[in-house]
mmCIF file of N, CA and C in Angstrom:
data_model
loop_
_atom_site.group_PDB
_atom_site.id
_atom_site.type_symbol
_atom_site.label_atom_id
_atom_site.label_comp_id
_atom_site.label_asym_id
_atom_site.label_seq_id
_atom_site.Cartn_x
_atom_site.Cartn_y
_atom_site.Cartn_z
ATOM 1 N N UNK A 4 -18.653 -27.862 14.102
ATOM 2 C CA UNK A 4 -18.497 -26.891 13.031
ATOM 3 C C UNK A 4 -19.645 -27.058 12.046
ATOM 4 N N UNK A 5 -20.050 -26.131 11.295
ATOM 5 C CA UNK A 5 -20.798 -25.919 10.309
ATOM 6 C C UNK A 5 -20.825 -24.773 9.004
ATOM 7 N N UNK A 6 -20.241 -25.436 8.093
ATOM 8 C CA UNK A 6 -20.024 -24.097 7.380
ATOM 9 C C UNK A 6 -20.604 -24.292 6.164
ATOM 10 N N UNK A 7 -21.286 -23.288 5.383
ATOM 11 C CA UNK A 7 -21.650 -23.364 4.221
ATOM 12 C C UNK A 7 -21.571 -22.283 3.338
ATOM 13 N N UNK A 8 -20.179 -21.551 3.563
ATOM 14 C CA UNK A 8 -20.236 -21.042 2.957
ATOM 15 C C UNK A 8 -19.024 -20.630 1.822
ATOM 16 N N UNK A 9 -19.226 -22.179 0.839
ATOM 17 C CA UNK A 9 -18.719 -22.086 -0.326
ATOM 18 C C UNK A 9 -19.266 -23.256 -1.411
ATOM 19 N N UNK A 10 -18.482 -23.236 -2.527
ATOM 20 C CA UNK A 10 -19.242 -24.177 -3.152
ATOM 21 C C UNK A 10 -18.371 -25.541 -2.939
ATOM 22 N N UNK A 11 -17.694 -25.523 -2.317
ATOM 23 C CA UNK A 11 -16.367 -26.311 -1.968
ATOM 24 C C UNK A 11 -17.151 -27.512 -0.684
ATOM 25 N N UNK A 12 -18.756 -26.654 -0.634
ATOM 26 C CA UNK A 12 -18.803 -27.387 0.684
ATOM 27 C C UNK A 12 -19.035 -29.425 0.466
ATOM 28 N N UNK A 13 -19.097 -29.726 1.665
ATOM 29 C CA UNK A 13 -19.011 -31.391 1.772
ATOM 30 C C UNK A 13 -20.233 -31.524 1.318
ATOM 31 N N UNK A 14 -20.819 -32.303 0.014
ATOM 32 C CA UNK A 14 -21.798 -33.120 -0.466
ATOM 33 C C UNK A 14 -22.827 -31.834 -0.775
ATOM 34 N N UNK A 15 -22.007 -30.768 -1.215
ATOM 35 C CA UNK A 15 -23.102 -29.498 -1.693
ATOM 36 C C UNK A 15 -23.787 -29.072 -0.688
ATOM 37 N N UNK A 16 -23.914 -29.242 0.615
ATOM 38 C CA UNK A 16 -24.657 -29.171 1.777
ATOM 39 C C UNK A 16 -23.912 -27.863 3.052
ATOM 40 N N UNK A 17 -23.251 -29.086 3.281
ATOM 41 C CA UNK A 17 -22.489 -27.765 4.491
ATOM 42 C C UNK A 17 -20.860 -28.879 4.763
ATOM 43 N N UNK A 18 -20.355 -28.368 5.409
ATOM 44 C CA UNK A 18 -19.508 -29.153 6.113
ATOM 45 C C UNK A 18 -19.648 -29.031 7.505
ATOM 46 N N UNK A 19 -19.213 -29.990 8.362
ATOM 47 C CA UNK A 19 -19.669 -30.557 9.626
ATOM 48 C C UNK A 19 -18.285 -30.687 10.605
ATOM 49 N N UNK A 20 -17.252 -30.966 10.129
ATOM 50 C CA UNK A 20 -16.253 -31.206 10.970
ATOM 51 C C UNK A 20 -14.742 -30.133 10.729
ATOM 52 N N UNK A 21 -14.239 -30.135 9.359
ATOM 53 C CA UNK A 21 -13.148 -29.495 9.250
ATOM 54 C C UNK A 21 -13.793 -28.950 7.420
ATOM 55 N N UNK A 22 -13.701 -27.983 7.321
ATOM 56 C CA UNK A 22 -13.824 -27.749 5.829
ATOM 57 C C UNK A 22 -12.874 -28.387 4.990
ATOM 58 N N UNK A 23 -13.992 -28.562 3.964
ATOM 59 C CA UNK A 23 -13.164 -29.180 2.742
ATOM 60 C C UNK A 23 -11.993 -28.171 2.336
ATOM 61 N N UNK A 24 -12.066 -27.246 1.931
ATOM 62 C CA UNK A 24 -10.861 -26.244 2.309
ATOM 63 C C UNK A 24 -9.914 -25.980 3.148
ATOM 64 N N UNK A 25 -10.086 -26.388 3.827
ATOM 65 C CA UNK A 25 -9.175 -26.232 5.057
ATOM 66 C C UNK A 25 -9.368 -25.296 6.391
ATOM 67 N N UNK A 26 -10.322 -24.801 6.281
ATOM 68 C CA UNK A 26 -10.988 -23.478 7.212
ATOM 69 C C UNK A 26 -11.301 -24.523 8.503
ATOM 70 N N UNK A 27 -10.990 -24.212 9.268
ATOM 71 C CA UNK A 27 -11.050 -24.139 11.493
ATOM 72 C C UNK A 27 -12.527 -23.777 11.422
ATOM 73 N N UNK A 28 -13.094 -23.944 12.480
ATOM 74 C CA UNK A 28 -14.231 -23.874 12.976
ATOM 75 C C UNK A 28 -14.227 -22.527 13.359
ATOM 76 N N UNK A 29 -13.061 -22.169 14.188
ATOM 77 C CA UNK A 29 -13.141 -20.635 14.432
ATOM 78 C C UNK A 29 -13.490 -19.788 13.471
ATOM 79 N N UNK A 30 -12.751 -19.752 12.547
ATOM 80 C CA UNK A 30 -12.437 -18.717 11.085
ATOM 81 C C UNK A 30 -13.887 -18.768 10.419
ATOM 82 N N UNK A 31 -14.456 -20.130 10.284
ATOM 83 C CA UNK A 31 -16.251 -20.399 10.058
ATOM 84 C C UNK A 31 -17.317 -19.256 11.008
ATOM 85 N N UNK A 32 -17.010 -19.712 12.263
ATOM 86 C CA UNK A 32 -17.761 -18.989 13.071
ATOM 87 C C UNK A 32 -17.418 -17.205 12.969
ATOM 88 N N UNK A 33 -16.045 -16.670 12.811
ATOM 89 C CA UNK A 33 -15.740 -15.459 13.012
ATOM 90 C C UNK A 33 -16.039 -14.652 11.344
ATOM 91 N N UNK A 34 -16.350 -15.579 10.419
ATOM 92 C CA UNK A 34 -17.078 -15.026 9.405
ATOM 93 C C UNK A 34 -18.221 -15.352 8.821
ATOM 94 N N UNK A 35 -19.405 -15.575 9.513
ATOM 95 C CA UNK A 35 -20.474 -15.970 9.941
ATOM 96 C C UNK A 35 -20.910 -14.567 10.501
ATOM 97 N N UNK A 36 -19.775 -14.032 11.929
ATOM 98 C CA UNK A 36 -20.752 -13.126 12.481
ATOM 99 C C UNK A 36 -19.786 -11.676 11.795
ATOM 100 N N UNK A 37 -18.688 -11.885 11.013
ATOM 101 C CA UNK A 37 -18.706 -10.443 9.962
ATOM 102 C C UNK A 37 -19.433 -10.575 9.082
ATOM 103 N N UNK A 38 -20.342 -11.582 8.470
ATOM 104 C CA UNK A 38 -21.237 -11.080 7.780
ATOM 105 C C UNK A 38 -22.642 -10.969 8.180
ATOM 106 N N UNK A 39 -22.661 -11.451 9.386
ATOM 107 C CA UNK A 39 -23.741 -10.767 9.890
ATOM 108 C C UNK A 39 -23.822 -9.115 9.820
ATOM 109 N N UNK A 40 -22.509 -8.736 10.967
ATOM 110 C CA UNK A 40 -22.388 -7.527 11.146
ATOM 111 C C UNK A 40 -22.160 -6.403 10.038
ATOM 112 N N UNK A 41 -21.425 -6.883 8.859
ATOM 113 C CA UNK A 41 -21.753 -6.100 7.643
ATOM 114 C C UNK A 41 -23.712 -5.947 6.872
ATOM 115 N N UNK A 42 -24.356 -7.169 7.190
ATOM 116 C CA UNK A 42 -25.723 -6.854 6.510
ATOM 117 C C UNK A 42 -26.070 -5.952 7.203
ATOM 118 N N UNK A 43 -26.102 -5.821 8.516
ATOM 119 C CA UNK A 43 -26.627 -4.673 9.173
ATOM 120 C C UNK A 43 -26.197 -3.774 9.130
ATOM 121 N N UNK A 44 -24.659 -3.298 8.453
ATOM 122 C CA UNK A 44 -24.333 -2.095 8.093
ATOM 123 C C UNK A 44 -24.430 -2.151 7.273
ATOM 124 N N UNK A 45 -24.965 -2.751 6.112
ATOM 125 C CA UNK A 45 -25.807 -2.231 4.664
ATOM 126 C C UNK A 45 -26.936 -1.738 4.997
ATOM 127 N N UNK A 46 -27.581 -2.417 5.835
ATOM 128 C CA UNK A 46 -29.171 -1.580 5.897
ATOM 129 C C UNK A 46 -28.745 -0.241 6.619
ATOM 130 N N UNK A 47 -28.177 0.214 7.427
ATOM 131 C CA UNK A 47 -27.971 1.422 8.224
ATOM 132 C C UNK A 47 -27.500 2.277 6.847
ATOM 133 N N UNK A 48 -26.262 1.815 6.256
ATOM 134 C CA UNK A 48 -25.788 2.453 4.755
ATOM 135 C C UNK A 48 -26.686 2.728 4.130
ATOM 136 N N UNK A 49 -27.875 1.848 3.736
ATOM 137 C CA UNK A 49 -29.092 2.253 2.642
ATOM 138 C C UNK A 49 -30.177 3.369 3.019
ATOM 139 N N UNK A 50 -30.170 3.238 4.299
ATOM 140 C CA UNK A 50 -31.445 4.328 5.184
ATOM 141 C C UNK A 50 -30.527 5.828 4.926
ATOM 142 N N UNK A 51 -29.403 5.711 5.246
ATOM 143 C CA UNK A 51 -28.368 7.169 5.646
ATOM 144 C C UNK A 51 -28.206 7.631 4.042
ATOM 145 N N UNK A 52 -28.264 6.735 3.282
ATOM 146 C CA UNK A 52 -28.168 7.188 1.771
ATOM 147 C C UNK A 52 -29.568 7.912 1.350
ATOM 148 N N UNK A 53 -30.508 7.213 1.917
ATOM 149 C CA UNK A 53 -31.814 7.749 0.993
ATOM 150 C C UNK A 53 -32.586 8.694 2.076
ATOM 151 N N UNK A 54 -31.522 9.284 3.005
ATOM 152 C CA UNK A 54 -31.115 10.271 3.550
ATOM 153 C C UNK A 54 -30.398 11.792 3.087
ATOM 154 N N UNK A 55 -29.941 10.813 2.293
ATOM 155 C CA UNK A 55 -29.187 11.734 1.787
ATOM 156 C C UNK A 55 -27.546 12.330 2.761
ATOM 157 N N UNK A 56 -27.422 11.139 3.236
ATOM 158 C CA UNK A 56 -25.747 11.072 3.592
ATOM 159 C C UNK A 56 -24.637 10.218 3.096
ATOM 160 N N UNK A 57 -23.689 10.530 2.848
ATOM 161 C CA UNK A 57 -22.483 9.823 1.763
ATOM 162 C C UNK A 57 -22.266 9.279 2.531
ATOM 163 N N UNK A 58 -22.435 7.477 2.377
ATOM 164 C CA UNK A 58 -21.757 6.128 2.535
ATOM 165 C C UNK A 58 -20.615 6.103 1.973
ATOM 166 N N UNK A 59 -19.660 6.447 1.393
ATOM 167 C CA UNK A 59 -18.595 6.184 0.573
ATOM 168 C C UNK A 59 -17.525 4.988 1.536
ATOM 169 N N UNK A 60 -17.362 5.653 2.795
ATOM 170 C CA UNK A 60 -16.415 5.080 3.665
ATOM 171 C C UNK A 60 -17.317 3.632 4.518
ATOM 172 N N UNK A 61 -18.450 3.545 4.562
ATOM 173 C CA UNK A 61 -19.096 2.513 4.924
ATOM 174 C C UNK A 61 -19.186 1.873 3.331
ATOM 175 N N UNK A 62 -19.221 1.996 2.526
ATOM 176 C CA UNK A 62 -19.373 1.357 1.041
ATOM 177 C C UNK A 62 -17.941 0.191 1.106
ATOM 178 N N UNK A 63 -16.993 1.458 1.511
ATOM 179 C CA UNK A 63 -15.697 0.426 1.442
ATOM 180 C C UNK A 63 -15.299 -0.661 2.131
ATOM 181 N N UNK A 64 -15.518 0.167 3.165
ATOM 182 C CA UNK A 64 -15.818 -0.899 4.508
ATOM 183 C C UNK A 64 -16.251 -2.605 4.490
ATOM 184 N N UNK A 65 -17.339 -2.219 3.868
ATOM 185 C CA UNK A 65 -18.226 -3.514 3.279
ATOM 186 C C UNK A 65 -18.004 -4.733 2.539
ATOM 187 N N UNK A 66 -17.378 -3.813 1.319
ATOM 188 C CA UNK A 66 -16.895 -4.431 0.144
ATOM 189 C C UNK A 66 -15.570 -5.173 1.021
ATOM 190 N N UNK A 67 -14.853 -4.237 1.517
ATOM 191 C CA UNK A 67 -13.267 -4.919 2.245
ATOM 192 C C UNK A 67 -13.857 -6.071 3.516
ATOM 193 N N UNK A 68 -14.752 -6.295 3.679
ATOM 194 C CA UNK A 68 -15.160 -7.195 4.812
ATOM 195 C C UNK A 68 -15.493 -8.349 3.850
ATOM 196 N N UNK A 69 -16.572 -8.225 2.964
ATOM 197 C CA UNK A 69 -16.844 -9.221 2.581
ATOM 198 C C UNK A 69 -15.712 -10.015 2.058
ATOM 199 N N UNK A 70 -15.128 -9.206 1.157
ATOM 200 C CA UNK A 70 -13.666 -9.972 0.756
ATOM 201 C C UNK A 70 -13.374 -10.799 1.609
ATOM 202 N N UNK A 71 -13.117 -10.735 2.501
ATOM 203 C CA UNK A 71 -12.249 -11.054 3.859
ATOM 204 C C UNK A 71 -13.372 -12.614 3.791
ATOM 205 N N UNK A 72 -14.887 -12.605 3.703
ATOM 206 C CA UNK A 72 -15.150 -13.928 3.976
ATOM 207 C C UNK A 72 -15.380 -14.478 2.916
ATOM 208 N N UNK A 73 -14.100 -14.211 1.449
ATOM 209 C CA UNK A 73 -14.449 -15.247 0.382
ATOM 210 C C UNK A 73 -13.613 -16.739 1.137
ATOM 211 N N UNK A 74 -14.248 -17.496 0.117
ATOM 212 C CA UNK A 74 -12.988 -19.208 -0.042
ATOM 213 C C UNK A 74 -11.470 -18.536 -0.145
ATOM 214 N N UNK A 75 -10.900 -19.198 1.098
ATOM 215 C CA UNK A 75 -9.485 -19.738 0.112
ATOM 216 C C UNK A 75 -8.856 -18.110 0.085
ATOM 217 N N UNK A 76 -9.195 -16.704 1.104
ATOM 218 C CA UNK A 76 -8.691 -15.687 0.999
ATOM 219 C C UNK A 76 -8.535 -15.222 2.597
ATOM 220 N N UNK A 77 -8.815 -15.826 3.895
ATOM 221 C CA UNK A 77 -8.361 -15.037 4.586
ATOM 222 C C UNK A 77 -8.852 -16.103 5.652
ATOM 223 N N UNK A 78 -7.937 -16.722 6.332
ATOM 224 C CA UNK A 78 -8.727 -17.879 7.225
ATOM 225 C C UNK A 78 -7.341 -17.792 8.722
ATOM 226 N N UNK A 79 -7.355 -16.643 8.460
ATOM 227 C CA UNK A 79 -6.733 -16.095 10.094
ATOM 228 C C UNK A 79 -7.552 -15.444 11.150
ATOM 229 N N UNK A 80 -7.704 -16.183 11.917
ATOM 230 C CA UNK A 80 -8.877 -15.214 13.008
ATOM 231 C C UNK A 80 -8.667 -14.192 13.856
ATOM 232 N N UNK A 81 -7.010 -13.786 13.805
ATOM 233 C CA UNK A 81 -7.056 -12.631 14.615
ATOM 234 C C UNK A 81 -7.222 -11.446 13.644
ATOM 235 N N UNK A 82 -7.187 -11.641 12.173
ATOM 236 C CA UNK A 82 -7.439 -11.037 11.117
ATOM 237 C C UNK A 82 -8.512 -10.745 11.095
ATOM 238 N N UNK A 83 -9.604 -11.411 11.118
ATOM 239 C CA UNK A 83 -10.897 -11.708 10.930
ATOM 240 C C UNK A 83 -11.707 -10.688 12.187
ATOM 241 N N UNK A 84 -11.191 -11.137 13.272
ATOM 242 C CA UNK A 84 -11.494 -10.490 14.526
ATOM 243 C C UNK A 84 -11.263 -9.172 14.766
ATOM 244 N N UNK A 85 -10.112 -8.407 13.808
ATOM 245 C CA UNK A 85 -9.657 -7.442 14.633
ATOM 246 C C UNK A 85 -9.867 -6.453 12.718
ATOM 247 N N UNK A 86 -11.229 -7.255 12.482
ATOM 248 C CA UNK A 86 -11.490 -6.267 11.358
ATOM 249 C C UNK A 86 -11.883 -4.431 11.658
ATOM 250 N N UNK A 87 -11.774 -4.008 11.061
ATOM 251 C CA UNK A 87 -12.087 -2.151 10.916
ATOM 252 C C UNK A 87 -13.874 -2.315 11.203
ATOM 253 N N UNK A 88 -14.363 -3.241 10.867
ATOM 254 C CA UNK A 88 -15.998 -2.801 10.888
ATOM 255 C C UNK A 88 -16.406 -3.019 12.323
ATOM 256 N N UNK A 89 -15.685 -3.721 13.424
ATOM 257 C CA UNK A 89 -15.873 -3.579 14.397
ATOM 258 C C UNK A 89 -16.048 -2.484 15.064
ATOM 259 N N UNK A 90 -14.859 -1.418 14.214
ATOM 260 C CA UNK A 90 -14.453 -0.124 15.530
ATOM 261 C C UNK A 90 -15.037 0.786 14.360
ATOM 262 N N UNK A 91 -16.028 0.646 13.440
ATOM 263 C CA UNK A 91 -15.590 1.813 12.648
ATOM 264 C C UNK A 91 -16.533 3.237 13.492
ATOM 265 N N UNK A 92 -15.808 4.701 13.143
ATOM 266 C CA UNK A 92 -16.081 5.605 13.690
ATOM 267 C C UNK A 92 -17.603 6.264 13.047
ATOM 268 N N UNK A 93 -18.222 5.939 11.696
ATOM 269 C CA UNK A 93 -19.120 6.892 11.157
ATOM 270 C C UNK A 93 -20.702 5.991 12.044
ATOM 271 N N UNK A 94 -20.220 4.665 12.362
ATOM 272 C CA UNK A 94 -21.412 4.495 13.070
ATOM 273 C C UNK A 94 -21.366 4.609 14.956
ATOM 274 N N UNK A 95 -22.288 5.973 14.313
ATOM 275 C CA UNK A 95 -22.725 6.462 16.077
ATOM 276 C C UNK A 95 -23.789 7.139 15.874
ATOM 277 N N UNK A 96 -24.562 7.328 16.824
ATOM 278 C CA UNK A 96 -25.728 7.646 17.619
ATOM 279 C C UNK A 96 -26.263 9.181 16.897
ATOM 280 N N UNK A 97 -25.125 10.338 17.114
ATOM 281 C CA UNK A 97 -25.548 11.089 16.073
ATOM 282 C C UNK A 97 -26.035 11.040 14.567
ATOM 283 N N UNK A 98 -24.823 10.531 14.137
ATOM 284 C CA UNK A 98 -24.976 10.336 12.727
ATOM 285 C C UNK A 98 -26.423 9.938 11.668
ATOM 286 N N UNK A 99 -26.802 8.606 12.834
ATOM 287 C CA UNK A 99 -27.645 7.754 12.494
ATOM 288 C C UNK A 99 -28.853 7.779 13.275
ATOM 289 N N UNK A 100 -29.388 8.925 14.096
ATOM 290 C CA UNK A 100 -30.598 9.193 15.301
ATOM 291 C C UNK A 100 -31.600 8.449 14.445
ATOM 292 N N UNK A 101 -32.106 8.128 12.812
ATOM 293 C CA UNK A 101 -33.356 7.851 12.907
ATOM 294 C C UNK A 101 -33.370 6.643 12.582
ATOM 295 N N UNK A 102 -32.227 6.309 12.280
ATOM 296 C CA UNK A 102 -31.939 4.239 12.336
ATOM 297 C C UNK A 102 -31.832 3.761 13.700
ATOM 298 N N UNK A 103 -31.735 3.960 14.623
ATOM 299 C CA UNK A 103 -31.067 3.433 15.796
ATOM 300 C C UNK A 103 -32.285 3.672 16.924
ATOM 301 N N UNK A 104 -32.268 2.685 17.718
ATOM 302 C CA UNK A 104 -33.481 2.667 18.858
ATOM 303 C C UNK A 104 -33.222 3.441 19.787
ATOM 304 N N UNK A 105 -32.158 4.435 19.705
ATOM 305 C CA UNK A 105 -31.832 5.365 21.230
ATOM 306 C C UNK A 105 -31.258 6.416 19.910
ATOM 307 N N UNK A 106 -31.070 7.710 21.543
ATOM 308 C CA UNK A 106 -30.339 8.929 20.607
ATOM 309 C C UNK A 106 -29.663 9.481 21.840
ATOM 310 N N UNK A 107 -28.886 10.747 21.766
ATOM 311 C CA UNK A 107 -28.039 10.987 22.476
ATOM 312 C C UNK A 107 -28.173 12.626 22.192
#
């Protein structure tokens, strides 16, 4: 395990085995890659905006994900896993033809 992402972490550094919090290795790793997958739907959000297309529902999206990887607020992984930004519907191929490396 490796997590660093709180201030909670072991010796200000990271933690290595079980969080000082109490967070699984899983729940580390499965919000690790929702916040991966949310930065990249900020940048797709920021291009489609200065586009001139309403993010509103990707805005929320975002905000409700990140939540999800504060401290000490959500350290269930089928929760984590079976977030909305996985499936969400506004990112597709139409929508987004001049962000995306293919088109349809």
């Amino acid at each position: 395990m490796y997590c660093n992402q709180c201030e909670q972490t072991s010796k200000g550094i990271a933690c290595t085995s079980v969080g000082v919090c109490g967070k699984k290795e899983e729940v580390a790793l499965l919000q690790d890659l929702l916040t991966y997958v949310l930065k990249g739907l900020s940048e797709v959000a920021l291009a489609a905006r200065e586009k001139g297309i309403e993010t509103g529902k990707a805005d929320a999206l975002i905000l409700e994900g990140m939540f999800a990887t504060l401290t000490n607020v959500n350290f269930d992984p089928e929760r984590i896993a079976d977030d909305k930004i996985y499936s969400f519907p506004g990112l597709n191929r139409r929508q987004f033809p001049f962000f995306l490396p293919f088109s349809t």
